[in-house]
Coordinates of C-alpha atoms in Angstrom, one line a residue:
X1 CA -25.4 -45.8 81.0
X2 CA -25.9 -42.2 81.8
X3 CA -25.1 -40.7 85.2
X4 CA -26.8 -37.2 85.0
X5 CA -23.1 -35.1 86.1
X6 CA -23.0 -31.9 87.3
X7 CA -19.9 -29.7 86.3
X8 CA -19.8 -26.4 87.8
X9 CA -16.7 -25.5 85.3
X10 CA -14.7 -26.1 81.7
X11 CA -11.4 -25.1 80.5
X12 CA -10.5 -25.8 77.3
X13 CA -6.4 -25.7 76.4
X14 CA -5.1 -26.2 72.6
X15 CA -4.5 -24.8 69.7
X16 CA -7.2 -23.4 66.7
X17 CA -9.1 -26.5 67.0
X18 CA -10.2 -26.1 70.3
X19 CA -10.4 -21.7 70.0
X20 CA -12.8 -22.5 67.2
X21 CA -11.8 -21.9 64.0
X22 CA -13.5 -21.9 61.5
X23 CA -17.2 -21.8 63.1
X24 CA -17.4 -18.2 62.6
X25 CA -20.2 -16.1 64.4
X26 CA -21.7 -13.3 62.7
X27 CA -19.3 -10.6 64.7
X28 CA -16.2 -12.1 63.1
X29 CA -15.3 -14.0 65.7
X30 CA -15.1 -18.2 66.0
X31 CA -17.4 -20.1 68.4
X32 CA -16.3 -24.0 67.8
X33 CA -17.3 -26.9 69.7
X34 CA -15.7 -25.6 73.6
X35 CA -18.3 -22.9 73.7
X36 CA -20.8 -25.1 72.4
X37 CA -20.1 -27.5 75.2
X38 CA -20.2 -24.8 77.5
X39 CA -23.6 -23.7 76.7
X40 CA -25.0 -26.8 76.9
X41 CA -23.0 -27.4 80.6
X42 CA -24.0 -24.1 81.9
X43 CA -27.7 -24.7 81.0
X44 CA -27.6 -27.5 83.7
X45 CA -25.9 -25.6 86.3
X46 CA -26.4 -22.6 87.5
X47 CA -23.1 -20.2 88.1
X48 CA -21.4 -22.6 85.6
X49 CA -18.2 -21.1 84.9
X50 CA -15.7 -21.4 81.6
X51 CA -12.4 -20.6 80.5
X52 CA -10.8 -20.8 76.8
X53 CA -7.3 -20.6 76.8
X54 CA -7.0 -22.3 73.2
X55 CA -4.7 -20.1 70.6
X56 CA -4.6 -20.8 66.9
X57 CA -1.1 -21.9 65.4
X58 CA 0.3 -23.3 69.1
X59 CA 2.3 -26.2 69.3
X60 CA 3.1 -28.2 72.6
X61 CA 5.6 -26.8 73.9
X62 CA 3.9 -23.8 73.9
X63 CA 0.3 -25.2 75.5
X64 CA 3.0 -26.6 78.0
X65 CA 4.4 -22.7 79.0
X66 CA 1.4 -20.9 78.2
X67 CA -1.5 -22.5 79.7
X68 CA -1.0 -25.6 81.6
X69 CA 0.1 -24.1 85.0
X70 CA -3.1 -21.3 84.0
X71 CA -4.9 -24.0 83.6
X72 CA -3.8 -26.2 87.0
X73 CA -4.4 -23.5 89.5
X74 CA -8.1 -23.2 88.1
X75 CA -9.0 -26.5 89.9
X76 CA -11.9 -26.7 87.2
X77 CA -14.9 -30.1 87.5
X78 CA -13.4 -30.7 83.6
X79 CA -10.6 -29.4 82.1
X80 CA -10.0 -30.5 77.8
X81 CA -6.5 -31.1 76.7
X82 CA -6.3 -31.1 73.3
X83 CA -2.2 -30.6 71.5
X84 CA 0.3 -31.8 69.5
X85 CA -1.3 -32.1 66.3
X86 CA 0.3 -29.1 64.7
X87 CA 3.5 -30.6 65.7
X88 CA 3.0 -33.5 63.6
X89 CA 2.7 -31.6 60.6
X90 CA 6.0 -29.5 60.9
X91 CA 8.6 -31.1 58.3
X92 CA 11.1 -31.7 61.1
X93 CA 8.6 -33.2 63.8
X94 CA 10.6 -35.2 66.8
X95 CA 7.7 -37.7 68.2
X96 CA 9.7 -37.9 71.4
X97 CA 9.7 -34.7 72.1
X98 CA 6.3 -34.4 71.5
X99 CA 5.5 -37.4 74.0
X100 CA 7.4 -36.0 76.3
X101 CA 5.6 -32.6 76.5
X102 CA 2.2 -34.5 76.4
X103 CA 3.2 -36.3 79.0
X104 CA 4.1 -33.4 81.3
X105 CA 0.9 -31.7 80.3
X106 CA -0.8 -34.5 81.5
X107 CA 0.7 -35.1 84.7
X108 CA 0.9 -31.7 85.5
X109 CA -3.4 -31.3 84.7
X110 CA -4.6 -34.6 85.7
X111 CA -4.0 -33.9 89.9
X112 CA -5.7 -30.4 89.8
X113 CA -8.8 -30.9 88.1
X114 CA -12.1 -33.4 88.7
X115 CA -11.7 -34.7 84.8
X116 CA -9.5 -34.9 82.4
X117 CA -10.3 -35.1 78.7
X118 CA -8.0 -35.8 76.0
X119 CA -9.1 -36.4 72.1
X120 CA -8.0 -38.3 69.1
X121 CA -8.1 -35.3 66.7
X122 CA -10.3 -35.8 63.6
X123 CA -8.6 -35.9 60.5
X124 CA -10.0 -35.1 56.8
X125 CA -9.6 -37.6 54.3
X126 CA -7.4 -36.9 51.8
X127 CA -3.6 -36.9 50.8
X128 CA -2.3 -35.0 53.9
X129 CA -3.7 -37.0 55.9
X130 CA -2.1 -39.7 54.5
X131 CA 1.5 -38.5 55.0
X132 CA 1.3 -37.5 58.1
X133 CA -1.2 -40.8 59.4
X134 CA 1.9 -42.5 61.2
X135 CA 2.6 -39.5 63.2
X136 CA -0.8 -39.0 64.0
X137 CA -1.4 -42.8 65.1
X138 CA 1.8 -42.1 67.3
X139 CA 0.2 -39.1 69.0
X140 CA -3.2 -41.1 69.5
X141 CA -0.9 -44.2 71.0
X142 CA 0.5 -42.0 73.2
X143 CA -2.9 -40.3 74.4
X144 CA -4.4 -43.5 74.9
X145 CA -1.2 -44.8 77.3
X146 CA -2.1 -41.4 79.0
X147 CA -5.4 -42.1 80.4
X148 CA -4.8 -45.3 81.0
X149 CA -2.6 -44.3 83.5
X150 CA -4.1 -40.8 85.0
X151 CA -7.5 -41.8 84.5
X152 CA -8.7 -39.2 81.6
X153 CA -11.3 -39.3 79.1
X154 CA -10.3 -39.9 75.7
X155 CA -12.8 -38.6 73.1
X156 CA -12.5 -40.5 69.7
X157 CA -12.9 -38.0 66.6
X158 CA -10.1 -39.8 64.5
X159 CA -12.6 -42.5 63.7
X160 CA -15.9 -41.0 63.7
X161 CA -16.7 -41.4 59.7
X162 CA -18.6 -37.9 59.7
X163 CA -15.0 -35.7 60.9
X164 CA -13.1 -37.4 57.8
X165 CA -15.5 -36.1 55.6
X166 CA -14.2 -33.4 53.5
X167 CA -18.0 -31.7 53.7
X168 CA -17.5 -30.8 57.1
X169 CA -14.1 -28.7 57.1
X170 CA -13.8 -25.5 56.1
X171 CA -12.2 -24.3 52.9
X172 CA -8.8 -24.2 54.4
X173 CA -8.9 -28.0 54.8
X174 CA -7.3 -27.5 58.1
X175 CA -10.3 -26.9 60.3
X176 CA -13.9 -28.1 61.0
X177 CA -17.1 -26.4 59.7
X178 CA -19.7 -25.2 62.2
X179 CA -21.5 -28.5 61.5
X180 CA -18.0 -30.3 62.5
X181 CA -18.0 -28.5 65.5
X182 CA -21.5 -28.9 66.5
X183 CA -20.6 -33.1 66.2
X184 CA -17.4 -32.8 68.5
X185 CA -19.7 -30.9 71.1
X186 CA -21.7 -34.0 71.1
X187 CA -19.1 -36.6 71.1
X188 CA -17.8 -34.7 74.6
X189 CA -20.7 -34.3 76.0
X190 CA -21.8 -37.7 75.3
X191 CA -18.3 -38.8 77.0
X192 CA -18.7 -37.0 79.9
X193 CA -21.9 -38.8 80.8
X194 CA -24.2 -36.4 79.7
X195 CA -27.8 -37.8 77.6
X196 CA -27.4 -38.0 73.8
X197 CA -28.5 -34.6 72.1
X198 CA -27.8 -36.2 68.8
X199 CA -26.8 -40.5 68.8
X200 CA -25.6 -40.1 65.4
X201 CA -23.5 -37.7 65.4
X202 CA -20.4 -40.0 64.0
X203 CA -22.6 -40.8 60.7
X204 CA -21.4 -38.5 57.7
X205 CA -23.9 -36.3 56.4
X206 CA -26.8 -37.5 53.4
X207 CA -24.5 -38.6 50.3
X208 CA -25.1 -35.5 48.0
X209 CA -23.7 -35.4 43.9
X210 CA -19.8 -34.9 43.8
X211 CA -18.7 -31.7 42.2
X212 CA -17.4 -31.1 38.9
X213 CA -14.1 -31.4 37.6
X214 CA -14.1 -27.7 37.2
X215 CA -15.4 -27.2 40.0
X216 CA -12.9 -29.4 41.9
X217 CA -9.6 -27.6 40.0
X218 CA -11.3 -24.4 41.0
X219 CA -11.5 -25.4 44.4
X220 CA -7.9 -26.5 44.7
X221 CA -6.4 -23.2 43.2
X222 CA -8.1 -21.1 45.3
X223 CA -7.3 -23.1 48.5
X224 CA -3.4 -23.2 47.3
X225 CA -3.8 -19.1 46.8
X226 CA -5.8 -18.6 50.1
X227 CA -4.7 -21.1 52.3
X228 CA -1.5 -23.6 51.4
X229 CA 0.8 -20.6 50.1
X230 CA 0.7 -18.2 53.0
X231 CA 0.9 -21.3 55.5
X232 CA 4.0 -22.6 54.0
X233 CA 5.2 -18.7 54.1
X234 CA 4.6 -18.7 58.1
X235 CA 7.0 -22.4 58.2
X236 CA 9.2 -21.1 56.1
X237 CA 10.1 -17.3 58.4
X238 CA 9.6 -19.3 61.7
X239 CA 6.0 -17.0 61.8
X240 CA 2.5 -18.2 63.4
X241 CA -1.4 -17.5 63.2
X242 CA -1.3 -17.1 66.6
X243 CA 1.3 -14.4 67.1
X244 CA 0.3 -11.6 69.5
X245 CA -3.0 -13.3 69.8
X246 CA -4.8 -13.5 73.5
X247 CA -6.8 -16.3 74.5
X248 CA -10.9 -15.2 73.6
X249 CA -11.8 -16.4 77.4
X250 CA -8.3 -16.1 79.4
X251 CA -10.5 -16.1 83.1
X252 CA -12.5 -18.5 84.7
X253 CA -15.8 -16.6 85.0
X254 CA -19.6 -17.3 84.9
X255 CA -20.9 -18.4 81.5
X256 CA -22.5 -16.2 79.1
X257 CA -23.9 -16.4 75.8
X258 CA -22.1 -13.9 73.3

């Protein structure tokens, strides 16, 4: 059942997921699915207002010390949480820990803000999901225990069948395509109450002839050259996509399109 809200204003907290990478505007610079959602909120209300505080490479301690307390004394209608995930994937990942922050995140947003949203992050099918699937699960537990108990929104990506296809991420394999972007949009705006833009935005896209081999071996080199190498090269020297980086929308201000 719809019931027709009215936000006056967003903020979005995370990590590259939520800043938008890899749904790249013509400029250079990444849209994703929080300024999608904006666009769509501040076409229903006028003086709609929308922060981004989202940095690529950020794990949750950091969203903890960098933008929680940013994000608290905002007092924004709907404020998205989304963290942890690039925790999981570090080698020497400590679940508690990660709980732990999660859980102060959440406590600390939930009071100052009229809704909280938290997501179950999509995942692409394939081999690394597969390692790191327990640690994921844990994450999504934990989530779930969350807005049970501070009455948030959880947004379900991780079992959507579309976000696990590999068709919709990027070449890195790490993040979605603009298509993948355009579907989370939905799924949030369709949790907040809002009236379905697209109802199947979960489905996967039309089944289409697999690649080649070649092709497929091609594919894999250059993502180990382009992509795997120089992120195991940033674990490795302690170093992170988002060093020195500033949030793309740090302020709470009146919406814009770019």
């Amino acid at each position: 059942m719809q019931t027709n809200p009215t936000h006056s204003s967003l903020v979005a907290l995370g990590d590259s997921f939520t800043e938008g990478m890899s749904d790249l505007r013509p400029d250079g610079t990444y849209r994703g699915w929080a300024d999608l959602l904006a666009a769509r909120m501040a076409a229903t209300a006028p003086g709609f207002r929308y922060a981004n505080l989202a940095v690529r490479g950020k794990l949750i301690r950091q969203i903890v010390d960098e933008q929680v307390e940013v994000a608290a004394a905002m007092r924004a209608d709907v404020v998205t949480l989304v963290g942890g995930l690039n925790d999981t994937l570090r080698p020497t990942c400590d679940m508690v820990r990660v709980r732990d922050l999660l859980t102060e995140a959440v406590e600390r947003l939930a009071p100052h803000c009229g809704q909280l949203v938290l997501m179950r992050s999509p995942g692409r099918q394939g081999p690394v999901l597969e390692r790191f699937r327990p640690r994921m699960e844990a994450l999504f537990a934990c989530i779930d225990e969350l807005a049970e108990k501070h009455g948030a929104l959880v947004v379900d990506l991780y079992r959507a069948p579309a976000l696990g296809d590999p068709r919709l991420w990027d070449v890195d394999r790490l993040h979605l395509t603009a298509d993948g972007h355009r579907r989370v949009t939905e799924a949030v705006w369709q949790a907040l109450g809002y009236a379905p833009q697209d109802p199947e935005w979960h489905l996967p896209p039309e089944a289409t002839l697999p690649p080649r081999w070649v092709a497929r071996r091609a594919a894999d080199a250059r993502f180990a050259r382009q992509h795997l190498l120089p992120w195991i090269g940033r674990r490795l020297t302690g170093r992170s996509s988002g060093d020195g980086l500033r949030p793309k929308r740090p302020d709470l201000l009146p919406y814009e399109t770019p």
